[in-house]
Tab-separated table of C-alpha atoms in Angstrom:
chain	number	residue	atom	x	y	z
A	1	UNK	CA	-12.935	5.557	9.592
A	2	UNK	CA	-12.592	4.973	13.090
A	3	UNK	CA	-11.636	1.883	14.808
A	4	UNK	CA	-11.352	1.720	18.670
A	5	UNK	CA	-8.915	0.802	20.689
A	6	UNK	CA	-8.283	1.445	24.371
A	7	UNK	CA	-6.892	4.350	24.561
A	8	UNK	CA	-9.059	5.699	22.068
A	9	UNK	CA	-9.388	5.178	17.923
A	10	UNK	CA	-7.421	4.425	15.152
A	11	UNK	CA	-8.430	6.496	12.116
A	12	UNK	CA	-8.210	5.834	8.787
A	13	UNK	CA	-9.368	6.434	5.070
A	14	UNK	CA	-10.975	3.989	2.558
A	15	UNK	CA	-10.585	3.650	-0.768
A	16	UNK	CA	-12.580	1.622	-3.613
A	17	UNK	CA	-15.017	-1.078	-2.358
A	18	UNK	CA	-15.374	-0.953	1.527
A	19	UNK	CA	-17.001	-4.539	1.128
A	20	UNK	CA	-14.463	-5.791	-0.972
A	21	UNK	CA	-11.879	-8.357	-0.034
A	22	UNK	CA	-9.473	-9.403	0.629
A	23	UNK	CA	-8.229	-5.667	2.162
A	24	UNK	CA	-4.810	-3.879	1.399
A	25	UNK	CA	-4.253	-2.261	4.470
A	26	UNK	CA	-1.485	0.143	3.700
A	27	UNK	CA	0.568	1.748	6.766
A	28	UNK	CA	2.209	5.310	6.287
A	29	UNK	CA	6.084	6.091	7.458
A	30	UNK	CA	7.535	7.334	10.478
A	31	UNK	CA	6.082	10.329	11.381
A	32	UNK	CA	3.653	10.578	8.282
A	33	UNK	CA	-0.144	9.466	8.224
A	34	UNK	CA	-2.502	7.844	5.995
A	35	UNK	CA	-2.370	10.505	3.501
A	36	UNK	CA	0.895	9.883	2.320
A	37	UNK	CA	-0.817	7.030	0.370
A	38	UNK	CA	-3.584	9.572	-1.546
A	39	UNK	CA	-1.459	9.685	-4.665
A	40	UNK	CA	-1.027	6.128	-4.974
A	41	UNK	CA	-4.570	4.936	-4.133
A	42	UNK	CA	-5.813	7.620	-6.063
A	43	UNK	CA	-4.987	5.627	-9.229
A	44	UNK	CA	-5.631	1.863	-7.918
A	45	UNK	CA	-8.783	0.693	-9.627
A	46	UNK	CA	-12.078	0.840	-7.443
A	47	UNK	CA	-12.313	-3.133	-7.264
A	48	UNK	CA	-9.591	-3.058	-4.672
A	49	UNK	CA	-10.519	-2.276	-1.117
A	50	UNK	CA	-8.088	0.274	0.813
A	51	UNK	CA	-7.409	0.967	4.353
A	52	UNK	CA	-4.505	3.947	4.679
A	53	UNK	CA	-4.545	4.373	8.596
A	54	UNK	CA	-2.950	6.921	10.894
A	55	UNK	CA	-0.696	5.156	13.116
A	56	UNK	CA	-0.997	6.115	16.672
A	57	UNK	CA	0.200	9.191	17.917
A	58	UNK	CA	-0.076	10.427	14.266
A	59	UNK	CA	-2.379	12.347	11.837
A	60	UNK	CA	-6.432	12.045	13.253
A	61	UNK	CA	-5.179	8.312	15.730
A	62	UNK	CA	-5.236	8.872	19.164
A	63	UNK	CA	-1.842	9.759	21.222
A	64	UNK	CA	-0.947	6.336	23.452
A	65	UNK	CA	-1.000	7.419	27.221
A	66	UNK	CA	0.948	9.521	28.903
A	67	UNK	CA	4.672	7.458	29.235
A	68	UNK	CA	3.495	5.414	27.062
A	69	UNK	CA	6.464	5.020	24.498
A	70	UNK	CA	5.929	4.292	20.064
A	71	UNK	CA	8.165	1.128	19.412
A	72	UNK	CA	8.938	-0.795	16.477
A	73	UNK	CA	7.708	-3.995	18.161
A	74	UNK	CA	4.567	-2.611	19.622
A	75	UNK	CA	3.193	-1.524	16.230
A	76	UNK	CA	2.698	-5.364	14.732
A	77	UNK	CA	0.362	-5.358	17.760
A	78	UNK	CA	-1.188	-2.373	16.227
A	79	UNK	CA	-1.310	-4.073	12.619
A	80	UNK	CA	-3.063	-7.252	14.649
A	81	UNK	CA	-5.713	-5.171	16.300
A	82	UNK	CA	-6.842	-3.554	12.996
A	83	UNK	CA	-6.972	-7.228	11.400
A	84	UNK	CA	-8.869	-8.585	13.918
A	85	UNK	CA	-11.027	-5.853	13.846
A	86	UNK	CA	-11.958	-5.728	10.047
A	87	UNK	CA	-12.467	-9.955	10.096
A	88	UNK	CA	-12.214	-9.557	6.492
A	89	UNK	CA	-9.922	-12.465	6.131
A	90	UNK	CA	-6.254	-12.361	4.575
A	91	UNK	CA	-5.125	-9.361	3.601
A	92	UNK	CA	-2.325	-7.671	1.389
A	93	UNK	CA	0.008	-5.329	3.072
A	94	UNK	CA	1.694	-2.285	1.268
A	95	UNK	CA	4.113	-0.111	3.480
A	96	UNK	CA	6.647	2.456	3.101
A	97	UNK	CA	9.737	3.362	5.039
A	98	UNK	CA	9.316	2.275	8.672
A	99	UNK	CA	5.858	1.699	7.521
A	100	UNK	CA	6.971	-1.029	5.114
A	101	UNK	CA	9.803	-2.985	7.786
A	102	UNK	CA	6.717	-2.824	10.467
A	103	UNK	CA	4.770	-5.096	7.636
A	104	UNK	CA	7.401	-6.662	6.663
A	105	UNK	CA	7.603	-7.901	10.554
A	106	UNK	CA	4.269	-8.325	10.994
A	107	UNK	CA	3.721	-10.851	7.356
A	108	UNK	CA	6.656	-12.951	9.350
A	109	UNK	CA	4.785	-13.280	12.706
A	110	UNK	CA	1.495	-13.788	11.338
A	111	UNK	CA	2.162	-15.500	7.991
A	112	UNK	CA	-1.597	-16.789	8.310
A	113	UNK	CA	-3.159	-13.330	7.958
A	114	UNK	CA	-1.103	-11.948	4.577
A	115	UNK	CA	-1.400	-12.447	0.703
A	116	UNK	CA	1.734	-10.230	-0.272
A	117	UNK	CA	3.644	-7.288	1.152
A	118	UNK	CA	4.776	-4.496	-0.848
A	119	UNK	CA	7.612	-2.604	0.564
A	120	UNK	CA	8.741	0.733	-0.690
A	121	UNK	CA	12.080	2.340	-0.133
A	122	UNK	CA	12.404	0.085	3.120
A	123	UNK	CA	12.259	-3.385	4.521
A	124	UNK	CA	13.762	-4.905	7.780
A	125	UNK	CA	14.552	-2.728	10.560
A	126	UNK	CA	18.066	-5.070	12.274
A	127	UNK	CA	21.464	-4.427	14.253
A	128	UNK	CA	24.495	-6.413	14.426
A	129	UNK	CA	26.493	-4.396	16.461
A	130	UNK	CA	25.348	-4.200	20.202
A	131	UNK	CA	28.026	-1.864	21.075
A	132	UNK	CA	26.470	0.890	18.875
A	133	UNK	CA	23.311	0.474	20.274
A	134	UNK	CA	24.493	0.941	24.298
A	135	UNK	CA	26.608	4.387	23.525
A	136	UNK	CA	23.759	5.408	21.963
A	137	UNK	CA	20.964	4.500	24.881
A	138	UNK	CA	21.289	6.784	27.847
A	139	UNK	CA	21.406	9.830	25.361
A	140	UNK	CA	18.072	8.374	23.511
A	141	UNK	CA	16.407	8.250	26.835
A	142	UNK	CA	16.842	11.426	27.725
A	143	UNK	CA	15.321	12.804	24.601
A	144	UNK	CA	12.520	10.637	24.707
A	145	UNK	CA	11.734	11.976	27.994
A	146	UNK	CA	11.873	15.226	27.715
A	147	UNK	CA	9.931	15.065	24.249
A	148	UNK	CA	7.347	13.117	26.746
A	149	UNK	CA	7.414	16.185	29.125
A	150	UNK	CA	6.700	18.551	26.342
A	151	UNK	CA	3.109	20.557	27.021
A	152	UNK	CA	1.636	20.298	23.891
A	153	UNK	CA	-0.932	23.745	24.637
A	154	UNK	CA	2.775	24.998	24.035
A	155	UNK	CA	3.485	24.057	20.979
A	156	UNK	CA	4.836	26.171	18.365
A	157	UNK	CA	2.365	28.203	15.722
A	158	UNK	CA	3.190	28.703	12.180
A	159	UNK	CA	1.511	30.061	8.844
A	160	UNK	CA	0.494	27.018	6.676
A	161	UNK	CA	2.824	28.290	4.395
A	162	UNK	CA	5.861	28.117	7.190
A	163	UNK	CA	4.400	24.475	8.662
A	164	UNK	CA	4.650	23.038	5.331
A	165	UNK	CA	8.250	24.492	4.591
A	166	UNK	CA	9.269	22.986	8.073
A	167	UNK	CA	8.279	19.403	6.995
A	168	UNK	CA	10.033	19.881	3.651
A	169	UNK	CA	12.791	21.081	5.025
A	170	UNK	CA	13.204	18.026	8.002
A	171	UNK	CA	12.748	15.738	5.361
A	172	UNK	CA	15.586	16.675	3.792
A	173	UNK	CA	13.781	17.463	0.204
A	174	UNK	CA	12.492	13.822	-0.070
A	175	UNK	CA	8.961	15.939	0.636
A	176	UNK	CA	8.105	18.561	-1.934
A	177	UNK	CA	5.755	21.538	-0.669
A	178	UNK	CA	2.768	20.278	-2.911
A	179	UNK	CA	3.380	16.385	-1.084
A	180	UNK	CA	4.102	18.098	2.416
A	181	UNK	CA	0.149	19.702	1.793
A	182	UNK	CA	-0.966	16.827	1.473
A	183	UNK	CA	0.562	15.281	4.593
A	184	UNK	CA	-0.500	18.383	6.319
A	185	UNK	CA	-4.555	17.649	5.579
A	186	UNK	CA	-4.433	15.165	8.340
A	187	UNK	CA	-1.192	16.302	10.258
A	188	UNK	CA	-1.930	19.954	11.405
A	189	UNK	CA	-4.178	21.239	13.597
A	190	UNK	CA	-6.176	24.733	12.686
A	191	UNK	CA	-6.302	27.541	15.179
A	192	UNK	CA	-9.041	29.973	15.876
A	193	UNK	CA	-6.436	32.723	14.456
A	194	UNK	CA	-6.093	30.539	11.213
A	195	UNK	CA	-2.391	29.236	12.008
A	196	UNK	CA	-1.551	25.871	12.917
A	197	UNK	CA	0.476	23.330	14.812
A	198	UNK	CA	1.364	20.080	14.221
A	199	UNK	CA	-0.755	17.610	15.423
A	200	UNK	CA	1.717	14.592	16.266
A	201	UNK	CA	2.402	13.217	19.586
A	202	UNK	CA	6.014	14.507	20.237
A	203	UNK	CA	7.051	11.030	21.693
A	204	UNK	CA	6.822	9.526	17.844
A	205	UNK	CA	10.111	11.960	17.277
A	206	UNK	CA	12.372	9.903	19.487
A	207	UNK	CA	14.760	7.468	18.316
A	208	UNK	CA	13.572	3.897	18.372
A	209	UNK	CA	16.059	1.563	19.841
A	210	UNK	CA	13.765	-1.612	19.925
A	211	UNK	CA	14.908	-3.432	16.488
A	212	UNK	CA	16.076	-6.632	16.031
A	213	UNK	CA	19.362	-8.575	15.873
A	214	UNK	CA	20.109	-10.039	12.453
A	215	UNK	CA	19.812	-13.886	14.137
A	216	UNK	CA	16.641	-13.125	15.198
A	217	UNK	CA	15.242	-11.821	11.920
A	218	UNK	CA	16.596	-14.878	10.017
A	219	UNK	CA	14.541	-16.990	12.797
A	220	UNK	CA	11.278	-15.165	11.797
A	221	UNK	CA	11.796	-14.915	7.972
A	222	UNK	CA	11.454	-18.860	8.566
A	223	UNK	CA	8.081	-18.645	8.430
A	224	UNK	CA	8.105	-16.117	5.477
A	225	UNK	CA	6.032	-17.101	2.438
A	226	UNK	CA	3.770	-13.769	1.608
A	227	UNK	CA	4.269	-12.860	-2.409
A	228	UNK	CA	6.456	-9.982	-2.032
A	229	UNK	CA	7.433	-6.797	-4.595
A	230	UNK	CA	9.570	-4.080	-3.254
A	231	UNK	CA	10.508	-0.937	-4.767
A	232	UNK	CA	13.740	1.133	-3.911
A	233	UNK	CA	14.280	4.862	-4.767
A	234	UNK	CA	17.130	5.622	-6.020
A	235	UNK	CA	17.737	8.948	-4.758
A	236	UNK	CA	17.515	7.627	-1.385
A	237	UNK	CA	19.543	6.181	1.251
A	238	UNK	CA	17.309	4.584	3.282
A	239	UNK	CA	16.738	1.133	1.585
A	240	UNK	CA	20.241	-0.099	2.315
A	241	UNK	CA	21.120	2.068	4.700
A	242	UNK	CA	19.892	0.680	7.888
A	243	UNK	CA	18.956	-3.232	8.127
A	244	UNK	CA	19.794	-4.548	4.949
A	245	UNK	CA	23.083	-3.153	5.381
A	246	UNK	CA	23.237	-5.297	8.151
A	247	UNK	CA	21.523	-8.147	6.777
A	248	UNK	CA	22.512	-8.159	3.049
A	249	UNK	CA	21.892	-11.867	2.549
A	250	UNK	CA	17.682	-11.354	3.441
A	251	UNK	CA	17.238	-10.408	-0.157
A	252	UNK	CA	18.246	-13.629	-1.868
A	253	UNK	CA	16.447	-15.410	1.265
A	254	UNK	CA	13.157	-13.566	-0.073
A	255	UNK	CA	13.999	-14.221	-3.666
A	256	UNK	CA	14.281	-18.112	-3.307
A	257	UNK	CA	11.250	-18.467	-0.679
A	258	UNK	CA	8.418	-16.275	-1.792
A	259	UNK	CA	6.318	-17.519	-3.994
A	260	UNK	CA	6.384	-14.704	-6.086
A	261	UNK	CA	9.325	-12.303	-5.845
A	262	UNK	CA	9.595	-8.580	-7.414
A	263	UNK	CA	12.380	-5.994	-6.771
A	264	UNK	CA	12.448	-2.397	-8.502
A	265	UNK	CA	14.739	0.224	-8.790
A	266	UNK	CA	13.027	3.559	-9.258
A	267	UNK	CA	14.062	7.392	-10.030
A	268	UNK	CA	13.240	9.645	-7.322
A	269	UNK	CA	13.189	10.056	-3.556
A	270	UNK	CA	12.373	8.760	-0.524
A	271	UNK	CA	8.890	9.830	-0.612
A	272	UNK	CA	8.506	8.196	-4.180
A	273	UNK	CA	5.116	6.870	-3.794
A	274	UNK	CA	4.001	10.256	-3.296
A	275	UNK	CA	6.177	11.995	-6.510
A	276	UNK	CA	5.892	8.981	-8.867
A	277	UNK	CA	2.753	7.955	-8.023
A	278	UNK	CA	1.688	6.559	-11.790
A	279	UNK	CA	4.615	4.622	-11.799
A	280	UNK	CA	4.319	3.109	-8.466
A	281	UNK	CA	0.754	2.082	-8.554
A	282	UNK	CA	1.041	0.899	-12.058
A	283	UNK	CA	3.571	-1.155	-10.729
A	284	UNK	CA	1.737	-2.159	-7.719
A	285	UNK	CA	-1.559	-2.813	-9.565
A	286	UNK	CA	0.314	-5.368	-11.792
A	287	UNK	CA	1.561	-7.009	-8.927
A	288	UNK	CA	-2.034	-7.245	-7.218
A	289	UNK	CA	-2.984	-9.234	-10.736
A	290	UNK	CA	-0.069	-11.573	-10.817
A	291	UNK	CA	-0.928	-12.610	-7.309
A	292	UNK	CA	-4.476	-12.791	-7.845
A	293	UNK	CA	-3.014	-15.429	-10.462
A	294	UNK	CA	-0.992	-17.167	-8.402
A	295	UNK	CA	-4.006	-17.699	-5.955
């Protein structure tokens, strides 16, 4: 799948009916790509309609142009685009890590356009402390721009076998080497000599320092009112770790407004929708019916 944009397309992968609606569009983590979301869809029933997409500058999308940076709050924008393109009506939205708080954003800007989120092992991506964010800005700049200035005919060659141990090893283990494969279908690039690179834009590496303030998320969670379910691994840090550390009181705010609320605790990792893939879409699937319900 292929959707154009101006600087080029937006790729994706269907699953189940491609006529079906309404569509679960279903948005990968940072520096993944839509096939982080092969397990999962793998086992959703064939009624549902799925669109995994690459986000840009990842997997088989097209880089953005040169000095053009990746932000948080340019990729709703990307979310609208694909929407407005498909003209399928509302749509469900099912995200992990900054995948899931970039849905999460988008279901309280455009409240019209979404069913029900699902967010795994992430949500809200918020700071309370400016002064954090200032030390921290003249040394992000300067590796953004020199990741910018990279030449990528330079980039570094590996063995599939070595690529795949790299990503395992900078995700810390939440990747194991049979889910980093599958990551690597659409995010490596095949040489002539049969080694490979990693197809990425390097500018989706830097640090993102365009989040929100906690004031200004409880503004926009005002107009909040998609069914919601999320799922946190337990194994990982990341679910409290950033914004809801910040922002503790957002869960109860979900709880009491959404019309239909679900929270899980799961075994595993970070990458859980990839390793526990029967429990998550079993999980997911029931949520998909209750909703259906509701509406």
């Amino acid at each position: 799948v292929r959707i154009p944009v101006p600087w080029g397309h937006i790729a994706g992968k269907w699953w189940g009916s491609r006529e079906g609606t309404p569509v679960i569009l279903a948005i990968h983590g940072w520096q993944d790509n839509a096939g982080s979301w092969d397990p999962v869809c793998e086992r959703i029933p064939d009624e549902y309609s799925v669109l995994a997409v690459d986000l840009p500058g990842n997997g088989l999308s097209s880089h953005f142009p040169p000095f053009v940076s990746y932000t948080f709050l340019e990729t709703p924008a990307i979310l609208k685009r694909i929407v407005n393109y498909l003209n399928r009506g509302k749509i469900h939205l099912l995200g992990h890590s900054g995948g899931s708080a970039v849905c999460f954003m988008y279901a309280c800007t455009f409240p019209e356009d979404v069913i029900s989120y699902c967010g795994i092992d992430y949500l809200v991506y918020c700071y309370q402390k400016e002064s954090a964010r200032v030390t921290a800005l003249s040394k992000n700049l300067d590796t953004a721009i020199n990741l910018a200035l990279r030449d990528p005919r330079k980039a570094k060659r590996y063995s599939w076998e070595e690529a795949r141990d790299k990503w395992v090893a900078a995700t810390k283990g939440s990747l194991t080497p049979l889910t980093a494969e599958i990551l690597m279908q659409r995010g490596v690039s095949k040489l002539p000599d049969g080694r490979v690179v990693f197809s990425r834009d390097n500018r989706v590496k830097s640090a993102d320092l365009n989040q929100l303030k906690v004031d200004q998320v409880t503004d926009m969670v005002r107009n909040y009112e998609a069914s919601t379910c999320l799922l946190r691994a337990k194994d990982s840090m990341y679910f409290y770790s950033r914004g809801i550390k910040n922002f503790p009181g957002i869960l109860d705010i979900l709880k009491n407004q959404c019309r239909h609320y679900e929270y899980h605790d799961l075994e595993g990792n970070h990458h859980i929708h990839m390793d526990k893939a029967d429990e998550v879409s079993e999980i997911y699937v029931s949520f998909l019916n209750q909703v259906k319900r509701l509406n």
